[in-house]
CSV table of C-alpha atoms in Angstrom, one decimal:
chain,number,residue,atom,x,y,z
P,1,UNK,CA,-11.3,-67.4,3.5
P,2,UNK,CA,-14.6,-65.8,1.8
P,3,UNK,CA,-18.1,-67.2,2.4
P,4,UNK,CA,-18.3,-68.5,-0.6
P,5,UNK,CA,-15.3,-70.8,0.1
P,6,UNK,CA,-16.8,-71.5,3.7
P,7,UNK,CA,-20.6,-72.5,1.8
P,8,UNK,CA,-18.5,-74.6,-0.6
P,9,UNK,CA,-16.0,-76.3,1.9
P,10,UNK,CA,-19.0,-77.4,4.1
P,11,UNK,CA,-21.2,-79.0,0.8
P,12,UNK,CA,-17.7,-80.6,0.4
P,13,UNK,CA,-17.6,-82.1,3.7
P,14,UNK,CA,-21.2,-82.9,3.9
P,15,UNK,CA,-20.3,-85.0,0.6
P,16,UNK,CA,-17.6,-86.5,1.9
P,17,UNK,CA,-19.5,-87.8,4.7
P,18,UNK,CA,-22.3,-89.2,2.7
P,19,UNK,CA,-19.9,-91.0,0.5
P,20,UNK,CA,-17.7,-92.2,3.4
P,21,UNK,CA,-21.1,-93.5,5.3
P,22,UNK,CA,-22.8,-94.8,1.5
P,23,UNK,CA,-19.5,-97.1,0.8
P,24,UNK,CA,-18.6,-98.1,4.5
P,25,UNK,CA,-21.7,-99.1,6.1
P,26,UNK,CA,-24.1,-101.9,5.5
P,27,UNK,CA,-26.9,-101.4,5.6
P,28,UNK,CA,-29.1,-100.9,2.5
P,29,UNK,CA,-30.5,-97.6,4.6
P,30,UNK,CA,-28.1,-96.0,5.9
P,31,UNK,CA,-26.5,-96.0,2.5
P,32,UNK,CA,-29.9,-94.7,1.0
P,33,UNK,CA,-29.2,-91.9,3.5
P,34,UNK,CA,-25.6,-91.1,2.4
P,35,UNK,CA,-26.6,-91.0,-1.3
P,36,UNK,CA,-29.6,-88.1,0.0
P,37,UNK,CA,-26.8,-86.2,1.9
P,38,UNK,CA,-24.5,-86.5,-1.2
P,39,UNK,CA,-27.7,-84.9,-3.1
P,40,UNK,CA,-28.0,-81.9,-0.8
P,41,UNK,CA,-24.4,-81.0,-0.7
P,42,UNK,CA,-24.8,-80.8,-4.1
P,43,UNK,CA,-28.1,-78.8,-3.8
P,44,UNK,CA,-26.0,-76.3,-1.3
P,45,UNK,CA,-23.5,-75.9,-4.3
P,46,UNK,CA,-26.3,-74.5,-6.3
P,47,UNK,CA,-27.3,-71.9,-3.6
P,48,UNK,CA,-24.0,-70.9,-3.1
P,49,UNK,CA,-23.0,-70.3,-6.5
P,50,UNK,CA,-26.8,-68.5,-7.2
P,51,UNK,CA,-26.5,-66.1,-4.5
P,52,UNK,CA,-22.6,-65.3,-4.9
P,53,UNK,CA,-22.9,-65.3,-8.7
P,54,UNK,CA,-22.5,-62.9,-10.8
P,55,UNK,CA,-26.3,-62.5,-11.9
P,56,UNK,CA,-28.9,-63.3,-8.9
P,57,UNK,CA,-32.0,-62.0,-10.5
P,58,UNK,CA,-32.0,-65.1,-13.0
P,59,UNK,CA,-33.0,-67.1,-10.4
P,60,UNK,CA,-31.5,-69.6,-12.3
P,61,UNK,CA,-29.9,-71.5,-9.4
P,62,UNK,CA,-32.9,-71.8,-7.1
P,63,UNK,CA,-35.3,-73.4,-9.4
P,64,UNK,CA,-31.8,-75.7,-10.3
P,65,UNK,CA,-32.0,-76.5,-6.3
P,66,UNK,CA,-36.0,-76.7,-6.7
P,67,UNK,CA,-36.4,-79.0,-9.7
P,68,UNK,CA,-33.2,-81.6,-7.6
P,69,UNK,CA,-35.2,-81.5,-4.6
P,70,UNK,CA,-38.4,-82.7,-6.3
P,71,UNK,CA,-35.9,-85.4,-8.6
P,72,UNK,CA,-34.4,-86.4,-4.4
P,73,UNK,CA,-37.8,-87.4,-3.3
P,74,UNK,CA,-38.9,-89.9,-6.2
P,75,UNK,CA,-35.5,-91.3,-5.8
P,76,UNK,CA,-35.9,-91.7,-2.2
P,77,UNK,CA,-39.5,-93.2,-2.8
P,78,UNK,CA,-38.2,-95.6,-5.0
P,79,UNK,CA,-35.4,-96.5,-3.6
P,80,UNK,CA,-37.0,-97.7,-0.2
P,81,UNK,CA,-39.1,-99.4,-2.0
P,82,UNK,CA,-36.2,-101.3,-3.7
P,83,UNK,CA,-35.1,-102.0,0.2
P,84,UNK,CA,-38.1,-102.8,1.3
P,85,UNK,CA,-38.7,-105.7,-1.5
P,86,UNK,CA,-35.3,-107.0,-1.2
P,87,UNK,CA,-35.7,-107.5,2.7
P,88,UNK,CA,-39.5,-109.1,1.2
P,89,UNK,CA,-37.1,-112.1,-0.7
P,90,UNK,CA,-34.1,-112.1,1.6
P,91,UNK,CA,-35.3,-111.3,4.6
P,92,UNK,CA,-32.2,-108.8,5.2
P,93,UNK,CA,-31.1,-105.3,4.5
P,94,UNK,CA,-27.1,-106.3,5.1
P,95,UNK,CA,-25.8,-105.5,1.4
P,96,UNK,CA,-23.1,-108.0,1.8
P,97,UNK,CA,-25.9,-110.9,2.5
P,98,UNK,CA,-27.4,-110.0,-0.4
P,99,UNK,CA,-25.0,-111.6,-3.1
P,100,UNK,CA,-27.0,-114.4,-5.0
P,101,UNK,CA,-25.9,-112.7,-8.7
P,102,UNK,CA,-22.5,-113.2,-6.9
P,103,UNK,CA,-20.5,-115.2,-9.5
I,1,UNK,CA,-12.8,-62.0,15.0
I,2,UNK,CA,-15.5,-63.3,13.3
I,3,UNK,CA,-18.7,-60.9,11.6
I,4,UNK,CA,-22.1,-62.0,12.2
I,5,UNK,CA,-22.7,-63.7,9.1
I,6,UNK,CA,-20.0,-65.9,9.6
I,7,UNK,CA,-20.1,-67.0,13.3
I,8,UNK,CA,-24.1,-68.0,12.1
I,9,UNK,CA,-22.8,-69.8,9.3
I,10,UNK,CA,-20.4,-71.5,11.9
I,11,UNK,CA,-23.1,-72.5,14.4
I,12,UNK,CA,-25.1,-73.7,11.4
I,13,UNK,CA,-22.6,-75.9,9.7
I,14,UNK,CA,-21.4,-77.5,12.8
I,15,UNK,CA,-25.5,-78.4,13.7
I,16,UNK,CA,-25.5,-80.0,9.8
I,17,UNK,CA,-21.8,-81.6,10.2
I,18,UNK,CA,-22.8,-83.4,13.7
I,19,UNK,CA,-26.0,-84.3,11.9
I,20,UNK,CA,-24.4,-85.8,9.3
I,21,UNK,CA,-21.6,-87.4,11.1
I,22,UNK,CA,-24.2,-89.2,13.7
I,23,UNK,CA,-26.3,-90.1,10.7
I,24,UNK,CA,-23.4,-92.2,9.3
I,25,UNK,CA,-22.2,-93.6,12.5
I,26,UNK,CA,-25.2,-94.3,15.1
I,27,UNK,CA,-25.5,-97.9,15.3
I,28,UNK,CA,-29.7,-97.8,15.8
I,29,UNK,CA,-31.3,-97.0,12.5
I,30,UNK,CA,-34.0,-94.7,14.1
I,31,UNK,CA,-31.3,-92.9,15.9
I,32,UNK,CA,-29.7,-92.3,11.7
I,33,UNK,CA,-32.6,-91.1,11.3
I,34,UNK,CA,-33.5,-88.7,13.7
I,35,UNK,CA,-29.5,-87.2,13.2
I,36,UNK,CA,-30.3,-87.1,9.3
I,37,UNK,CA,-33.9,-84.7,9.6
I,38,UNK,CA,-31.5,-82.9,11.8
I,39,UNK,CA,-28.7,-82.3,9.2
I,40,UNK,CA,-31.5,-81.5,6.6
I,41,UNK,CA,-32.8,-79.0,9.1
I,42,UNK,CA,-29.7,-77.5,9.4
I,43,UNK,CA,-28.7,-77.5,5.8
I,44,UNK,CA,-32.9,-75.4,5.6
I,45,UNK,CA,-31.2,-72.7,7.8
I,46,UNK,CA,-28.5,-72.3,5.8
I,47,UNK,CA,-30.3,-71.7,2.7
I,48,UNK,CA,-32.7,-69.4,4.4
I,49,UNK,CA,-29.5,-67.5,5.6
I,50,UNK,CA,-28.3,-67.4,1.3
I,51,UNK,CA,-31.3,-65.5,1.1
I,52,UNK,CA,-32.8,-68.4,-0.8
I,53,UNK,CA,-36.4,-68.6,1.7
I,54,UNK,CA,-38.4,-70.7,-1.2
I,55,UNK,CA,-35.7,-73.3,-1.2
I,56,UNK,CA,-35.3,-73.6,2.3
I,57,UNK,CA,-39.3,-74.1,3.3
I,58,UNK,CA,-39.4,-76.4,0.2
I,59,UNK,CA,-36.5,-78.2,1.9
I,60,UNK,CA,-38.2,-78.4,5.3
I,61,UNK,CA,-41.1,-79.9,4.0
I,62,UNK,CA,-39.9,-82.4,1.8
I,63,UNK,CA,-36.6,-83.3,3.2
I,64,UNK,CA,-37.5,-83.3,6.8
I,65,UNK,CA,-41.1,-83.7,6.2
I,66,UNK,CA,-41.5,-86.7,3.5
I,67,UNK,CA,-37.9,-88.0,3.3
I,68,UNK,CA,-36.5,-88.2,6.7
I,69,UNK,CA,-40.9,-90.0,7.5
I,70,UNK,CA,-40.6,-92.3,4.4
I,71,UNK,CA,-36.9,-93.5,5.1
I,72,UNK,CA,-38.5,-94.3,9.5
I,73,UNK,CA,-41.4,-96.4,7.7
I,74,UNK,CA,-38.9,-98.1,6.1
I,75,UNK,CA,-36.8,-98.8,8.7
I,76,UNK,CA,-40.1,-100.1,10.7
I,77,UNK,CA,-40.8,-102.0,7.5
I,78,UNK,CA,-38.0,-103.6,7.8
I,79,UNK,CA,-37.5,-104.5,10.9
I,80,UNK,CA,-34.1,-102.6,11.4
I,81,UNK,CA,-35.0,-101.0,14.6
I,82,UNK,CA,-34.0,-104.0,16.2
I,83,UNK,CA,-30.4,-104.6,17.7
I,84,UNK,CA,-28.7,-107.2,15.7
I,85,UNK,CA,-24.9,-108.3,17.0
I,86,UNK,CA,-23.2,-108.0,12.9
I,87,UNK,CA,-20.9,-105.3,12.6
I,88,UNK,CA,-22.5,-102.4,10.8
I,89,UNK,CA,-19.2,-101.6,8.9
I,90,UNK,CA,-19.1,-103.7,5.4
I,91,UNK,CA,-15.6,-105.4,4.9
I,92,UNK,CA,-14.3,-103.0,2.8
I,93,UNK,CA,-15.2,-99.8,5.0
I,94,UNK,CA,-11.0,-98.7,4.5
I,95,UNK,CA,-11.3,-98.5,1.0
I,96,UNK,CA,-14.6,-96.3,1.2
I,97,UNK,CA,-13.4,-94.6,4.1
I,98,UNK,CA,-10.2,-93.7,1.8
I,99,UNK,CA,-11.9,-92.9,-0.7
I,100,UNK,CA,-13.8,-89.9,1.0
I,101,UNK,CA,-11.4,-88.7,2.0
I,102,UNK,CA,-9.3,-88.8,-0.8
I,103,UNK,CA,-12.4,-87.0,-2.8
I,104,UNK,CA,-12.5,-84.6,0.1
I,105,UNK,CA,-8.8,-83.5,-0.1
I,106,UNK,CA,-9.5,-82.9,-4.0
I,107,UNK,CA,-12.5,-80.6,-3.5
I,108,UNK,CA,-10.7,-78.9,-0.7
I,109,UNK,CA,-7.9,-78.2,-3.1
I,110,UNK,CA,-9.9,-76.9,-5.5
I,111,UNK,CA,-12.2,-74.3,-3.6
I,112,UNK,CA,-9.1,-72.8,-1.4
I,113,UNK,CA,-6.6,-73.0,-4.5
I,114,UNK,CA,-9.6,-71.3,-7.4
I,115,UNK,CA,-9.6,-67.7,-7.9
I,116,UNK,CA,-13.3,-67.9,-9.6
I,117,UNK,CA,-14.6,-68.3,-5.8
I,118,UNK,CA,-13.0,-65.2,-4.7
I,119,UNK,CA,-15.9,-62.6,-4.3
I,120,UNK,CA,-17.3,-61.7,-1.3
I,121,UNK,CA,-21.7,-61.2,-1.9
I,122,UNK,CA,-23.4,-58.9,-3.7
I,123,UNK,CA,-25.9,-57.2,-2.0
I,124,UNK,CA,-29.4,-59.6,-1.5
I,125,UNK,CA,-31.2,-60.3,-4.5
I,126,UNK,CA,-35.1,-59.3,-3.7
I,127,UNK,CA,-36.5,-63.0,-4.9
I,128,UNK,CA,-40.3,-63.0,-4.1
I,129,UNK,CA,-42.1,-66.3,-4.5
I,130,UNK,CA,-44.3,-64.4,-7.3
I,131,UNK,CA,-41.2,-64.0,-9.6
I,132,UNK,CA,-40.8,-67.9,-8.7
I,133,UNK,CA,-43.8,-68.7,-10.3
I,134,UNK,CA,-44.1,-66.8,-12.8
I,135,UNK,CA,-40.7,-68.5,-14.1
I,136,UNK,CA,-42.1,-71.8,-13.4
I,137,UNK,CA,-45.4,-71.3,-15.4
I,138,UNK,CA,-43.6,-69.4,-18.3
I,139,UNK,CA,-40.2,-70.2,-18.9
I,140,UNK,CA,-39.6,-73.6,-17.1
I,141,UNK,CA,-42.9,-74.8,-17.3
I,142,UNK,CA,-41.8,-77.8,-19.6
I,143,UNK,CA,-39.4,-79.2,-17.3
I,144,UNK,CA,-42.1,-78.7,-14.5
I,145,UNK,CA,-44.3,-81.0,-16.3
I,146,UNK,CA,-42.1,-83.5,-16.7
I,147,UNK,CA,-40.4,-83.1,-13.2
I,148,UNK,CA,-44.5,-83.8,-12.8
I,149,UNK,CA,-44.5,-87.4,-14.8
I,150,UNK,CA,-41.2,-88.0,-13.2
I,151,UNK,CA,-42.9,-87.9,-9.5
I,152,UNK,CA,-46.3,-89.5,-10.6
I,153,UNK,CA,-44.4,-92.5,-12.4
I,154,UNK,CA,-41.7,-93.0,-9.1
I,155,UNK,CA,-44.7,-93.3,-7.1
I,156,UNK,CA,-46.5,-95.8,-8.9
I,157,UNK,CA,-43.5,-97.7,-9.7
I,158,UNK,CA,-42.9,-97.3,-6.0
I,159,UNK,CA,-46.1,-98.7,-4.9
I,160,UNK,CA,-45.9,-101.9,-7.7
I,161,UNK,CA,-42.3,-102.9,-6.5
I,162,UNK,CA,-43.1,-102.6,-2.5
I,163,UNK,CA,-46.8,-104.2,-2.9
I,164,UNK,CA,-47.2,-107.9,-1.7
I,165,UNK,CA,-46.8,-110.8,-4.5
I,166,UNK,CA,-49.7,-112.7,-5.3
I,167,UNK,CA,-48.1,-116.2,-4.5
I,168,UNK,CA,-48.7,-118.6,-8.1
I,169,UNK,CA,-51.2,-121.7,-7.5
């Protein structure tokens, strides 16, 4: 096994995690938490392939990983702020409470 | 037996893995969140060790910095710190469960079975945070600005969906 397969297994695993713990669990943020751990193994992929790529001086995958990292944090801002105004009406942050458009 | 580079990447993705794992499965939320800033802490190692430093710092601070402090507030916010008896998996945790790992097994496939991710690394690439900025105020400075918009709109729409309704009279 080369590095590059060892980078990408674990941003595969660390994905796999996220996505186990964002559709198994809950609560509205813990799953807010998977979705940012499915965002950084993503970001990994981008290292990995920037550094074992073919042309690292185009420093084309860390301003990739630079610009997602910047894109993360509004979506985490906003996204907590979803949770928090739900719990504001409901009074809960158990997403299977929260089924009024439930037909 | 292992060479250096890979026995740190070991000790480093094992640090992120647990992080990650305890994330997903602590039952107190603060606890999830403490395990999460250190996954993202782990995951800032491992792109200092890929050479990339700018990423990595930029990681620190806004992953473990701003995230990992913005999704505690939250949690305070709401309330969540406190024990409550429900079961913290949703009904359908098999399917999702499944799923993973059914998405796992595909990636897995792929990176062991591809022959494009063969090559071992090129010698370090000297990337100094000069050359960084120089590419972000020449050639990437449009989608800088607009990364720019993007953050200064989330935070005000941020701040108008979490702010207290005035109640009708």
């Amino acid at each position: 096994m080369t590095s590059l397969q060892a980078y990408l297994l674990l941003s595969a695993l660390l994905f796999a995690i996220g996505l186990a713990g964002a559709l198994a669990r809950r609560n509205a943020i813990i799953v807010l938490i998977g979705i940012e751990l499915m965002l950084n193994a993503a970001n990994l992929n981008f290292i990995a392939f920037w550094r074992f790529g073919p042309n690292p001086e185009a420093l084309t995958g860390v301003l990739f990983a630079i610009f997602s990292i910047g894109i993360a944090a509004a979506e985490a801002a906003v996204g907590l702020a979803l949770v928090i105004s739900i719990y504001r009406h409901q009074k809960t942050t158990d997403l299977g409470q929260v089924d009024s458009l439930k037909g | 037996m292992v060479n250096e580079p890979m026995a740190t990447l070991i000790v480093l993705a094992s640090l992120t893995l647990a992080g990650a794992l305890a994330a997903m499965w602590l039952r107190n939320l603060v606890h999830c969140a403490l395990a999460l800033a250190v996954s993202l802490a782990g995951l800032a190692a491992v792109y200092l060790q890929l050479d990339a430093q700018f990423v990595g710092f930029a990681q620190l601070l806004v992953y473990v910095g701003a995230v990992a402090i913005l999704i505690v507030f939250a949690i305070l916010l709401t309330r969540g710190s406190e024990p409550h008896p429900q079961p913290i998996l949703s009904s359908t945790w098999l399917v999702g469960a499944g799923v993973a790992v059914a998405v796992f097994a595909v990636f897995a496939w792929g990176i062991l079975s591809s022959k494009a991710v063969k090559q071992e690394a090129a010698p370090a690439p000297a990337t100094t945070v000069a050359q960084l900025g120089n590419q972000l105020m020449t050639h990437y400075i449009l989608p800088l600005e607009v990364l720019g918009l993007l953050l200064t709109s989330a935070l005000i729409g941020a701040v108008l969906i979490a702010m207290q309704e005035r109640r009708p009279r």
